[in-house]
Short mmCIF file of C-alpha atoms in Angstrom, two decimals:
data_model
loop_
_atom_site.label_atom_id
_atom_site.label_comp_id
_atom_site.label_asym_id
_atom_site.label_seq_id
_atom_site.Cartn_x
_atom_site.Cartn_y
_atom_site.Cartn_z
CA MET A 218 -6.30 37.47 54.68
CA PRO A 219 -3.16 36.86 56.84
CA THR A 220 -0.23 38.10 55.08
CA ASP A 221 2.71 37.74 57.28
CA LYS A 222 3.81 34.89 59.53
CA GLU A 223 2.57 36.32 63.08
CA LYS A 224 -1.03 36.63 61.59
CA ILE A 225 -0.95 33.42 59.89
CA LEU A 226 0.01 31.08 63.08
CA LYS A 227 -2.69 33.40 65.19
CA ASN A 228 -5.25 32.49 62.74
CA ILE A 229 -4.15 28.72 61.87
CA SER A 230 -7.31 27.23 63.18
CA ARG A 231 -9.20 29.00 60.86
CA LEU A 232 -7.45 28.47 57.62
CA SER A 233 -8.42 25.56 55.29
CA ALA A 234 -5.57 22.73 54.49
CA GLU A 235 -5.27 24.28 51.15
CA GLN A 236 -4.70 27.64 52.70
CA CYS A 237 -1.81 26.34 54.91
CA ILE A 238 -0.11 24.32 51.79
CA LYS A 239 -0.18 27.36 50.04
CA TYR A 240 1.82 29.24 52.68
CA ILE A 241 4.11 26.33 53.00
CA GLU A 242 5.04 26.37 49.37
CA GLU A 243 5.43 30.16 49.14
CA GLY A 244 8.00 29.85 52.18
CA THR A 245 5.97 32.26 54.34
CA VAL A 246 5.39 29.63 57.35
CA SER A 247 6.79 26.07 58.01
CA PHE A 248 4.50 22.95 58.64
CA GLU A 249 6.67 22.53 61.81
CA GLU A 250 5.78 26.21 63.09
CA MET A 251 1.88 25.59 62.36
CA GLN A 252 2.16 22.19 64.34
CA LYS A 253 3.76 23.97 67.49
CA THR A 254 0.88 26.35 67.79
CA GLY A 255 -1.13 23.66 69.01
CA ASN A 256 -4.26 24.93 66.99
CA LEU A 257 -3.77 22.81 63.76
CA GLN A 258 -6.43 20.38 63.99
CA SER A 259 -5.60 16.72 63.01
CA GLY A 260 -7.74 16.31 60.05
CA LYS A 261 -5.82 19.24 58.72
CA GLN A 262 -2.45 17.81 59.68
CA LYS A 263 -3.21 14.49 58.03
CA GLU A 264 -4.28 16.14 54.95
CA ILE A 265 -1.05 18.51 54.89
CA LYS A 266 1.17 15.62 55.28
CA ALA A 267 -0.11 13.62 52.61
CA TYR A 268 0.30 16.35 50.32
CA LEU A 269 4.03 17.19 51.53
CA HIS A 270 4.85 13.22 51.15
CA LYS A 271 3.51 13.38 47.35
CA THR A 272 5.48 16.60 46.86
CA ILE A 273 8.82 15.26 48.19
CA ALA A 274 8.13 11.89 45.94
CA GLU A 275 7.55 14.03 43.44
CA GLN A 276 10.48 16.44 43.74
CA HIS A 277 12.66 13.27 44.17
CA LEU A 278 11.56 11.72 40.86
CA TRP A 279 12.33 15.24 39.20
CA ASN A 280 15.82 15.66 40.56
CA GLU A 281 16.69 12.20 39.41
CA ALA A 282 14.97 12.74 35.73
CA LYS A 283 17.30 16.17 35.55
CA SER A 284 20.27 13.99 36.68
CA ILE A 285 19.87 11.60 34.11
CA ALA A 286 18.60 13.85 31.42
CA THR A 287 17.23 11.51 29.01
CA GLU A 288 14.05 11.24 27.16
CA SER A 289 12.95 8.08 28.77
CA ALA A 290 13.67 9.60 32.22
CA PHE A 291 11.53 12.61 31.63
CA ARG A 292 8.63 10.55 30.10
CA ASN A 293 9.13 8.27 33.37
CA TYR A 294 8.15 11.58 35.50
CA LEU A 295 5.22 12.73 33.08
CA ASP A 296 3.70 9.05 33.29
CA LYS A 297 3.51 9.53 37.29
CA TYR A 298 2.98 13.28 37.53
CA PRO A 299 1.23 14.12 34.29
CA GLU A 300 -0.06 17.49 35.81
CA GLY A 301 2.75 17.80 38.00
CA LYS A 302 4.61 20.72 38.99
CA TYR A 303 7.40 20.20 36.41
CA SER A 304 5.15 18.77 33.90
CA GLU A 305 5.51 21.50 31.38
CA GLU A 306 9.07 21.63 31.82
CA ALA A 307 9.64 17.83 31.37
CA ARG A 308 7.42 18.14 28.01
CA SER A 309 9.87 20.77 27.00
CA ARG A 310 13.09 18.80 27.86
CA ILE A 311 11.97 15.63 25.88
CA LYS A 312 11.34 17.60 22.87
CA ASN A 313 14.93 18.95 23.57
CA ALA A 314 16.26 15.46 24.18
CA ALA A 315 14.46 13.80 21.12
CA GLU A 316 16.06 16.96 18.94
CA ASN A 317 19.57 16.75 20.26
CA GLN A 318 19.60 12.95 19.67
CA ALA A 319 18.32 13.17 16.21
CA TRP A 320 20.85 16.13 15.40
CA ALA A 321 23.64 13.88 16.89
CA GLU A 322 22.64 11.13 14.74
CA SER A 323 22.22 13.36 11.62
CA LYS A 324 25.56 14.34 12.05
CA ALA A 325 26.87 11.16 12.73
CA LYS A 326 25.53 9.85 9.29
CA ASN A 327 26.54 13.14 7.60
CA THR A 328 24.09 12.70 4.56
CA ARG A 329 21.56 14.66 2.64
CA GLY A 330 18.99 12.56 3.52
CA ALA A 331 19.58 12.50 7.39
CA TYR A 332 19.82 16.24 7.26
CA GLU A 333 16.30 16.38 5.46
CA VAL A 334 14.82 14.19 7.60
CA PHE A 335 15.87 16.24 10.72
CA ILE A 336 14.68 19.62 9.05
CA ILE A 337 11.12 17.95 8.29
CA HIS A 338 10.84 16.72 12.21
CA PHE A 339 12.38 19.68 13.76
CA PRO A 340 11.30 22.65 11.52
CA HIS A 341 12.18 25.18 14.47
CA SER A 342 15.13 23.93 15.56
CA LEU A 343 18.15 26.08 16.20
CA HIS A 344 20.25 23.60 14.19
CA ILE A 345 18.34 24.36 10.97
CA PRO A 346 20.57 26.82 9.34
CA GLU A 347 23.62 24.39 9.86
CA ALA A 348 21.37 21.37 8.47
CA LYS A 349 20.78 23.56 5.44
CA GLU A 350 24.38 24.45 5.24
CA LYS A 351 25.55 20.70 5.65
CA ILE A 352 23.19 19.75 2.68
CA GLU A 353 24.20 22.30 0.28
CA ALA A 354 27.85 21.42 0.74
CA LEU A 355 27.15 17.65 0.49
CA LYS A 356 24.90 18.44 -2.71
CA ASN A 357 27.91 20.45 -4.63
CA ALA A 358 30.38 17.77 -3.45
CA GLY A 359 28.32 14.96 -5.17
CA LYS A 360 26.92 16.98 -8.00
CA GLN A 361 28.61 14.97 -10.72
CA GLU A 362 27.79 11.42 -9.27
CA ARG A 363 24.06 12.52 -8.50
CA GLU A 364 23.57 13.64 -12.15
CA GLU A 365 25.03 10.37 -13.26
CA TRP A 366 22.68 8.36 -10.96
CA MET A 367 19.62 10.73 -12.13
CA ARG A 368 20.62 10.12 -16.13
CA LYS A 369 20.63 6.36 -15.50
CA LEU A 370 17.29 6.55 -13.67
CA LYS A 371 15.70 8.52 -16.49
CA GLU A 372 16.88 6.29 -19.15
CA ASN A 373 16.16 3.10 -17.62
CA PRO A 374 13.78 3.48 -14.54
CA GLU A 375 12.36 -0.33 -14.83
CA ASP A 376 16.00 -1.35 -13.91
CA PHE A 377 15.62 0.30 -10.51
CA THR A 378 13.52 -1.33 -7.94
CA GLU A 379 12.13 0.57 -4.90
CA LYS A 380 14.28 -0.91 -2.72
CA TYR A 381 17.45 -0.50 -4.92
CA ILE A 382 16.48 3.49 -5.00
CA LYS A 383 15.88 3.60 -1.01
CA ASP A 384 19.06 1.91 -0.55
CA LEU A 385 20.87 4.56 -2.71
CA ILE A 386 19.03 7.42 -0.94
CA ASP A 387 20.55 5.70 2.40
CA GLN A 388 23.92 5.56 0.93
CA ASP A 389 23.51 9.42 0.12
CA HIS A 390 24.03 9.08 -3.58
CA PHE A 391 20.97 11.31 -4.05
CA SER A 392 18.43 12.49 -1.86
CA LYS A 393 14.39 12.19 -2.15
CA GLN A 394 14.02 15.94 -3.13
CA ASP A 395 16.62 15.21 -6.14
CA LEU A 396 13.94 12.45 -7.62
CA VAL A 397 11.22 15.41 -7.41
CA ASP A 398 13.83 18.11 -8.65
CA TYR A 399 14.91 15.89 -11.87
CA GLY A 400 11.38 15.39 -12.88
CA LEU A 401 11.47 11.56 -11.91
CA LEU A 402 8.54 11.60 -9.17
CA PRO A 403 5.86 14.62 -8.67
CA ALA A 404 6.17 15.81 -5.13
CA ALA A 405 2.68 14.97 -4.61
CA LYS A 406 3.44 11.00 -5.14
CA LEU A 407 6.90 11.02 -3.13
CA ASP A 408 5.24 9.82 -0.01
CA LEU A 409 3.37 7.16 -2.00
CA PHE A 410 6.77 5.76 -3.27
CA PHE A 411 8.52 5.53 0.27
CA ASN A 412 5.15 3.99 1.91
CA PRO A 413 3.78 1.74 -0.62
CA PRO A 414 0.35 -0.35 -0.20
CA PRO A 415 0.62 -3.46 2.41
CA MET A 416 0.56 -6.94 0.97
CA PRO A 417 -2.78 -8.36 0.50
CA ASP A 418 -4.15 -11.59 2.42
CA SER A 419 -3.39 -14.89 0.76
CA TYR A 420 -6.16 -17.44 0.17
CA ASP A 421 -5.97 -20.83 -1.52
CA TRP A 422 -9.03 -22.58 -3.29
CA SER A 423 -10.04 -24.61 -0.39
CA ASP A 424 -10.58 -21.29 1.56
CA LEU A 425 -12.92 -20.06 -1.00
CA ALA A 426 -16.63 -20.47 -1.61
CA PRO A 427 -17.64 -22.74 -4.79
CA LEU A 428 -18.09 -20.69 -8.03
CA PRO A 429 -21.69 -19.40 -8.65
CA LYS A 430 -23.64 -21.38 -11.03
CA GLY A 431 -24.94 -19.52 -13.99
CA LYS A 432 -22.10 -16.71 -14.40
CA THR A 433 -19.39 -16.59 -16.95
CA ASP A 434 -15.92 -17.85 -15.36
CA VAL A 435 -13.42 -15.35 -16.48
CA TYR A 436 -9.80 -16.93 -15.98
CA LEU A 437 -6.70 -15.01 -15.88
CA PHE A 438 -3.53 -17.30 -16.84
CA GLY A 439 -0.03 -15.88 -16.45
CA VAL A 440 3.57 -16.35 -15.03
CA ALA A 441 4.71 -14.52 -11.63
CA THR A 442 4.55 -10.58 -11.93
CA SER A 443 2.99 -10.78 -15.26
CA GLY A 444 0.76 -8.02 -14.36
CA LYS A 445 -2.58 -9.88 -13.71
CA SER A 446 -3.69 -8.08 -10.60
CA SER A 447 -2.56 -4.62 -12.34
CA MET A 448 -4.89 -5.65 -15.15
CA LEU A 449 -7.78 -6.39 -12.71
CA ALA A 450 -7.17 -3.09 -10.70
CA GLY A 451 -7.60 -1.09 -13.64
CA LEU A 452 -10.59 -2.99 -15.00
CA PHE A 453 -12.29 -2.74 -11.49
CA TYR A 454 -11.43 0.94 -10.91
CA ARG A 455 -12.43 2.02 -14.07
CA ALA A 456 -15.84 -0.05 -14.15
CA ASP A 457 -16.83 1.40 -10.60
CA GLU A 458 -15.75 5.07 -11.80
CA LEU A 459 -18.26 4.44 -14.95
CA GLY A 460 -21.00 3.32 -12.57
CA ILE A 461 -21.22 -0.51 -14.29
CA LEU A 462 -19.74 -2.39 -11.55
CA SER A 463 -22.27 -4.33 -9.66
CA ASP A 464 -21.11 -6.10 -6.41
CA ASP A 465 -22.23 -9.98 -5.60
CA ILE A 466 -21.94 -11.22 -2.22
CA ALA A 467 -21.09 -15.01 -3.33
CA ASN A 468 -17.36 -14.64 -2.34
CA ASP A 469 -16.91 -11.99 0.35
CA ARG A 470 -12.96 -12.30 0.48
CA GLY A 471 -12.93 -11.73 -3.48
CA THR A 472 -15.20 -8.42 -3.01
CA HIS A 473 -12.54 -7.33 -0.42
CA TYR A 474 -9.74 -8.19 -2.63
CA LYS A 475 -11.56 -5.95 -5.28
CA ASP A 476 -11.92 -3.08 -2.88
CA LEU A 477 -8.11 -3.14 -2.39
CA LEU A 478 -7.42 -3.18 -6.09
CA ILE A 479 -9.62 -0.12 -6.69
CA GLU A 480 -7.95 1.59 -3.61
CA SER A 481 -4.48 1.15 -5.34
CA VAL A 482 -5.66 2.83 -8.50
CA GLU A 483 -6.86 5.61 -6.38
CA LYS A 484 -3.61 5.90 -4.69
CA GLY A 485 -1.49 5.55 -8.01
CA HIS A 486 0.79 2.54 -6.78
CA VAL A 487 0.82 -0.72 -8.60
CA PHE A 488 -0.96 -3.52 -6.40
CA PRO A 489 1.68 -5.51 -4.64
CA ARG A 490 2.44 -9.01 -5.87
CA THR A 491 0.28 -11.68 -4.63
CA GLN A 492 1.85 -14.19 -2.57
CA VAL A 493 2.90 -17.51 -3.34
CA ASP A 494 0.20 -19.88 -4.35
CA THR A 495 -2.89 -17.72 -3.77
CA VAL A 496 -6.13 -17.98 -5.71
CA ASN A 497 -8.94 -15.78 -5.57
CA TYR A 498 -11.98 -14.79 -7.46
CA ILE A 499 -14.52 -11.98 -7.68
CA SER A 500 -17.97 -12.39 -7.73
CA CYS A 501 -19.60 -9.61 -9.55
CA ALA A 502 -21.38 -8.30 -12.94
CA LEU A 503 -20.59 -5.58 -15.31
CA ILE A 504 -23.64 -3.32 -16.67
CA ASP A 505 -24.27 -2.55 -20.22
CA LEU A 506 -25.77 0.61 -19.80
CA GLU A 507 -26.50 1.31 -23.66
CA ASN A 508 -28.11 -1.87 -23.99
CA ASN A 509 -29.58 -2.41 -20.36
CA ARG A 510 -28.13 -5.85 -19.99
CA GLU A 511 -26.14 -7.50 -17.28
CA HIS A 512 -23.23 -9.85 -17.47
CA PRO A 513 -22.73 -11.97 -14.36
CA LEU A 514 -19.24 -13.05 -13.99
CA SER A 515 -16.63 -14.97 -11.82
CA ILE A 516 -13.28 -13.20 -12.36
CA ILE A 517 -10.54 -15.86 -11.21
CA GLU A 518 -7.00 -14.84 -10.67
CA MET A 519 -4.09 -17.23 -9.69
CA SER A 520 -0.82 -16.17 -8.48
CA GLY A 521 2.12 -16.83 -11.31
CA GLU A 522 3.49 -19.08 -8.42
CA PHE A 523 0.42 -21.43 -8.75
CA PHE A 524 0.25 -21.24 -12.14
CA THR A 525 3.82 -22.45 -12.61
CA ASN A 526 3.33 -25.35 -10.24
CA ALA A 527 0.50 -26.62 -11.97
CA TYR A 528 2.83 -26.51 -14.99
CA ASN A 529 5.56 -28.23 -13.40
CA GLU A 530 3.33 -30.88 -12.37
CA LYS A 531 1.82 -31.20 -15.83
CA HIS A 532 -1.80 -31.01 -14.34
CA LEU A 533 -4.38 -28.43 -12.87
CA GLU A 534 -6.05 -30.91 -10.43
CA SER A 535 -5.83 -28.38 -7.63
CA LEU A 536 -8.34 -26.28 -10.07
CA ASN A 537 -10.57 -29.19 -11.29
CA ASN A 538 -11.48 -30.74 -7.95
CA VAL A 539 -10.52 -29.02 -4.69
CA GLU A 540 -12.62 -30.69 -1.77
CA GLY A 541 -15.12 -32.05 -4.25
CA ILE A 542 -15.63 -28.72 -5.93
CA PRO A 543 -15.03 -28.40 -9.79
CA TYR A 544 -13.43 -24.95 -10.46
CA LEU A 545 -12.90 -25.62 -14.09
CA GLN A 546 -15.03 -28.70 -14.90
CA ASN A 547 -18.37 -27.18 -13.95
CA SER A 548 -21.21 -26.26 -16.58
CA ASN A 549 -20.38 -22.50 -16.65
CA ARG A 550 -19.30 -20.73 -19.86
CA LYS A 551 -15.60 -19.86 -19.90
CA VAL A 552 -13.62 -16.41 -21.21
CA ILE A 553 -9.81 -17.17 -20.86
CA TYR A 554 -7.25 -14.32 -20.66
CA LEU A 555 -3.60 -15.25 -21.43
CA VAL A 556 -1.45 -12.47 -20.06
CA ILE A 557 2.16 -11.78 -21.53
CA ASP A 558 4.59 -9.86 -19.62
CA TYR A 559 6.19 -7.65 -22.59
CA HIS A 560 8.85 -6.15 -20.19
CA GLU A 561 9.64 -9.50 -18.70
CA TYR A 562 9.90 -11.39 -21.98
CA VAL A 563 12.12 -8.95 -23.41
CA ASN A 564 14.52 -8.79 -20.89
CA SER A 565 14.46 -12.81 -20.67
CA LYS A 566 14.45 -12.53 -16.58
CA ARG A 567 11.50 -14.88 -15.88
CA GLU A 568 10.15 -18.20 -16.76
CA GLN A 569 9.74 -19.03 -20.55
CA GLN A 570 5.88 -17.71 -20.92
CA LYS A 571 5.56 -19.52 -24.45
CA ALA A 572 6.01 -22.95 -22.84
CA LYS A 573 3.77 -22.43 -19.89
CA LEU A 574 0.98 -20.76 -22.00
CA ASN A 575 1.09 -23.44 -24.61
CA PHE A 576 0.70 -25.91 -21.60
CA VAL A 577 -2.61 -24.53 -20.18
CA LEU A 578 -4.04 -24.51 -23.37
CA ASN A 579 -3.45 -28.07 -24.49
CA LEU A 580 -4.66 -29.16 -20.77
CA LEU A 581 -7.68 -27.17 -21.05
CA ASP A 582 -8.32 -28.82 -24.63
CA LYS A 583 -7.91 -32.18 -23.01
CA ASP A 584 -10.00 -31.94 -19.87
CA GLY A 585 -13.01 -30.35 -21.88
CA THR A 586 -12.85 -26.64 -20.69
CA LEU A 587 -12.22 -25.29 -24.19
CA ALA A 588 -15.55 -26.85 -25.05
CA LYS A 589 -17.30 -24.63 -22.77
CA THR A 590 -15.21 -21.58 -23.76
CA ASP A 591 -16.87 -18.57 -25.87
CA SER A 592 -13.71 -16.48 -26.05
CA ILE A 593 -9.82 -16.51 -25.86
CA HIS A 594 -7.93 -13.26 -25.42
CA ILE A 595 -4.19 -12.29 -25.01
CA ILE A 596 -3.18 -9.50 -22.96
CA VAL A 597 0.16 -8.11 -23.39
CA THR A 598 0.93 -6.12 -20.17
CA LYS A 599 3.52 -3.06 -19.45
CA THR A 600 3.24 -1.88 -23.04
CA ASP A 601 3.91 1.77 -21.50
CA LEU A 602 7.38 0.53 -21.74
CA ILE A 603 7.23 0.14 -25.59
CA ALA A 604 8.64 3.45 -27.21
CA SER A 605 7.24 3.09 -30.60
CA ASP A 606 4.63 5.41 -31.75
CA SER A 607 2.94 2.67 -33.36
CA LYS A 608 2.49 0.28 -30.17
CA GLU A 609 -0.26 -1.94 -31.99
CA GLU A 610 2.14 -2.77 -34.90
CA HIS A 611 4.95 -3.47 -32.68
CA ILE A 612 3.00 -5.60 -30.35
CA ARG A 613 1.56 -7.61 -33.39
CA ASP A 614 5.44 -7.85 -34.65
CA PHE A 615 6.53 -8.94 -31.00
CA LEU A 616 3.85 -11.90 -31.03
CA ASN A 617 4.41 -12.92 -34.38
CA SER A 618 8.15 -13.09 -33.56
CA ASN A 619 7.87 -14.74 -30.07
CA PHE A 620 4.86 -16.24 -29.75
CA LEU A 621 3.72 -17.61 -33.14
CA SER A 622 3.21 -21.22 -32.11
CA LEU A 623 0.89 -19.89 -29.13
CA ILE A 624 -1.13 -17.44 -31.80
CA ASN A 625 -1.65 -20.51 -34.24
CA GLN A 626 -2.47 -22.95 -31.42
CA ILE A 627 -5.39 -20.57 -30.49
CA LYS A 628 -6.77 -20.37 -33.98
CA ARG A 629 -6.74 -23.93 -34.27
CA PHE A 630 -8.86 -24.43 -30.91
CA ASN A 631 -10.92 -21.29 -31.97
CA LYS A 632 -11.89 -22.89 -34.98
CA LYS A 633 -12.45 -26.44 -33.48
CA TYR A 634 -14.71 -25.38 -30.71
CA GLY A 635 -16.18 -22.01 -32.35
CA ILE A 636 -14.33 -19.75 -30.17
CA ASN A 637 -14.15 -15.96 -30.98
CA LYS A 638 -16.63 -16.64 -33.63
CA ASN A 639 -17.69 -13.03 -33.74
CA GLN A 640 -14.23 -12.40 -34.78
CA ASP A 641 -13.92 -15.17 -37.44
CA HIS A 642 -12.16 -17.12 -34.91
CA GLU A 643 -9.30 -14.70 -34.94
CA VAL A 644 -6.77 -14.02 -32.04
CA ILE A 645 -8.04 -11.02 -29.92
CA VAL A 646 -5.17 -9.07 -28.67
CA HIS A 647 -5.22 -6.40 -26.13
CA PRO A 648 -2.10 -3.79 -25.09
CA TYR A 649 -2.23 -3.13 -21.69
CA SER A 650 -0.78 -0.38 -19.48
CA LEU A 651 -1.96 1.35 -16.24
CA GLY A 652 -0.99 4.52 -17.40
CA LYS A 653 2.09 6.91 -17.17
CA PHE A 654 4.52 5.62 -15.06
CA TYR A 655 7.11 7.11 -12.79
CA LEU A 656 9.79 5.49 -10.56
CA GLY A 657 9.15 2.03 -9.09
CA LYS A 658 5.39 1.41 -9.11
CA VAL A 659 4.00 4.84 -9.01
CA TYR A 660 1.89 6.02 -12.04
CA ASP A 661 -1.21 8.26 -13.17
CA PHE A 662 -3.71 6.30 -14.30
CA ASP A 663 -4.99 6.22 -17.92
CA PRO A 664 -8.42 4.37 -18.59
CA THR A 665 -7.69 3.90 -21.97
CA CYS A 666 -6.65 -0.04 -21.90
CA SER A 667 -9.01 -0.69 -19.01
CA ASP A 668 -12.02 0.57 -21.29
CA ASN A 669 -10.78 -1.82 -23.93
CA VAL A 670 -10.56 -4.65 -21.62
CA ILE A 671 -14.11 -4.11 -20.04
CA LEU A 672 -15.39 -3.77 -23.66
CA SER A 673 -14.24 -7.08 -24.59
CA ILE A 674 -15.59 -8.81 -21.76
CA LEU A 675 -19.23 -7.40 -22.44
CA ASN A 676 -18.70 -8.27 -25.76
CA SER A 677 -17.59 -12.28 -24.98
CA THR A 678 -19.93 -12.96 -22.08
CA ALA A 679 -23.45 -13.87 -21.81
CA SER A 680 -25.98 -11.20 -20.33
CA THR A 681 -29.45 -11.22 -19.03
CA GLN A 682 -32.03 -8.18 -18.70
CA HIS A 683 -30.52 -5.65 -16.27
CA LYS A 684 -33.32 -4.65 -13.71
CA LYS A 685 -32.96 -1.15 -12.43
CA SER A 686 -33.33 -0.93 -8.55
CA TRP A 687 -33.35 2.80 -8.69
CA LYS A 688 -34.75 5.73 -10.10
CA PRO A 689 -32.65 7.95 -12.60
CA TRP A 690 -31.37 11.08 -11.13
#
């Protein structure tokens, strides 16, 4: 193989276009010198010219990117020449540009949170030692304030919304890591706290399929944020975990909603608040494995806003007849759960629950629904906030002190219509909590309360002989 200019030019006709390009790039010989020999074939000349034109264009774009020296300029070069001569250098410069920009932004904010985010994104940066020094300095400077915030969070976590906590972190009153260090959040749930599940889809009655006949309709009535979705999430998750939940395709939107509820418990984050005026129902069955019985159900949940609107208008026409479909005044038997939010009532932050729950019972009496009702239950949610060791006694006192008229009204209707006859027409009360709560809406699931609600449904609803469609293990 020729290695010097004289031999190359003498044997130019024998060289391929690729070999000629190689010698040009090495600087051994120029294209003009090759042309002067008169022995460079025209086809070979065209191929070399095309390559040189592309190389010049690439070089020009690269020189431009270097002069601008921004991430977008280097990305523009890579978009056109992903395998170009300077592609590796471009990628390296992009990384450096992003790092330099992030470091400049961190220094401008000068907060612990900003430096901690920089360390996460650029763990091998040369700025890491300085970032750690900045964090330590800020930590020492704000120690007293930080400890005061941590004390407030520990004593009254329910007073701090997730947004409020995030704003405090952005303002550098404390950091994400402080929440872990002070025992307010497990490290494994830190990401879940800052990236909660998305809002579910919203449906109104006219979007839904009619309630199937021959099932027991289970209704949940309660004001906004009373915990209806959370109660259902725990119920379905636990029933699925126990292998006693059977799906029904009568309402595919309800099935999708049920799956989202189960997923929220798996993650350990309270299901997002249902949207205004949304209603959904889940068509399913709970299996009593011990007695080999199947309880076919339609479990209906409406948003608290929908419930409040019905109260304000003093009617439930939207439930009784939507596009010719009767949702309450059908022939199905009913079970009613009245959901009382312990936290909101004690703190007087929400609508008067007593008036609205009394209202719905009177309306269900007048429209004939209670005549088809087998059981009425009260569920007191968020009982994890009760500090007392004897929670049942505390809840009994709470209801007798604040909801005595509702309890007496339920007793009257129970006797009038033969409701709760297996419990001597007494009021059935269920404390409910999803489990141990940390900050915001993050928790560790405890099945105790969900087990009790499942048992109450099995004891309150009609059943049929369960036909096994599988062989035992």
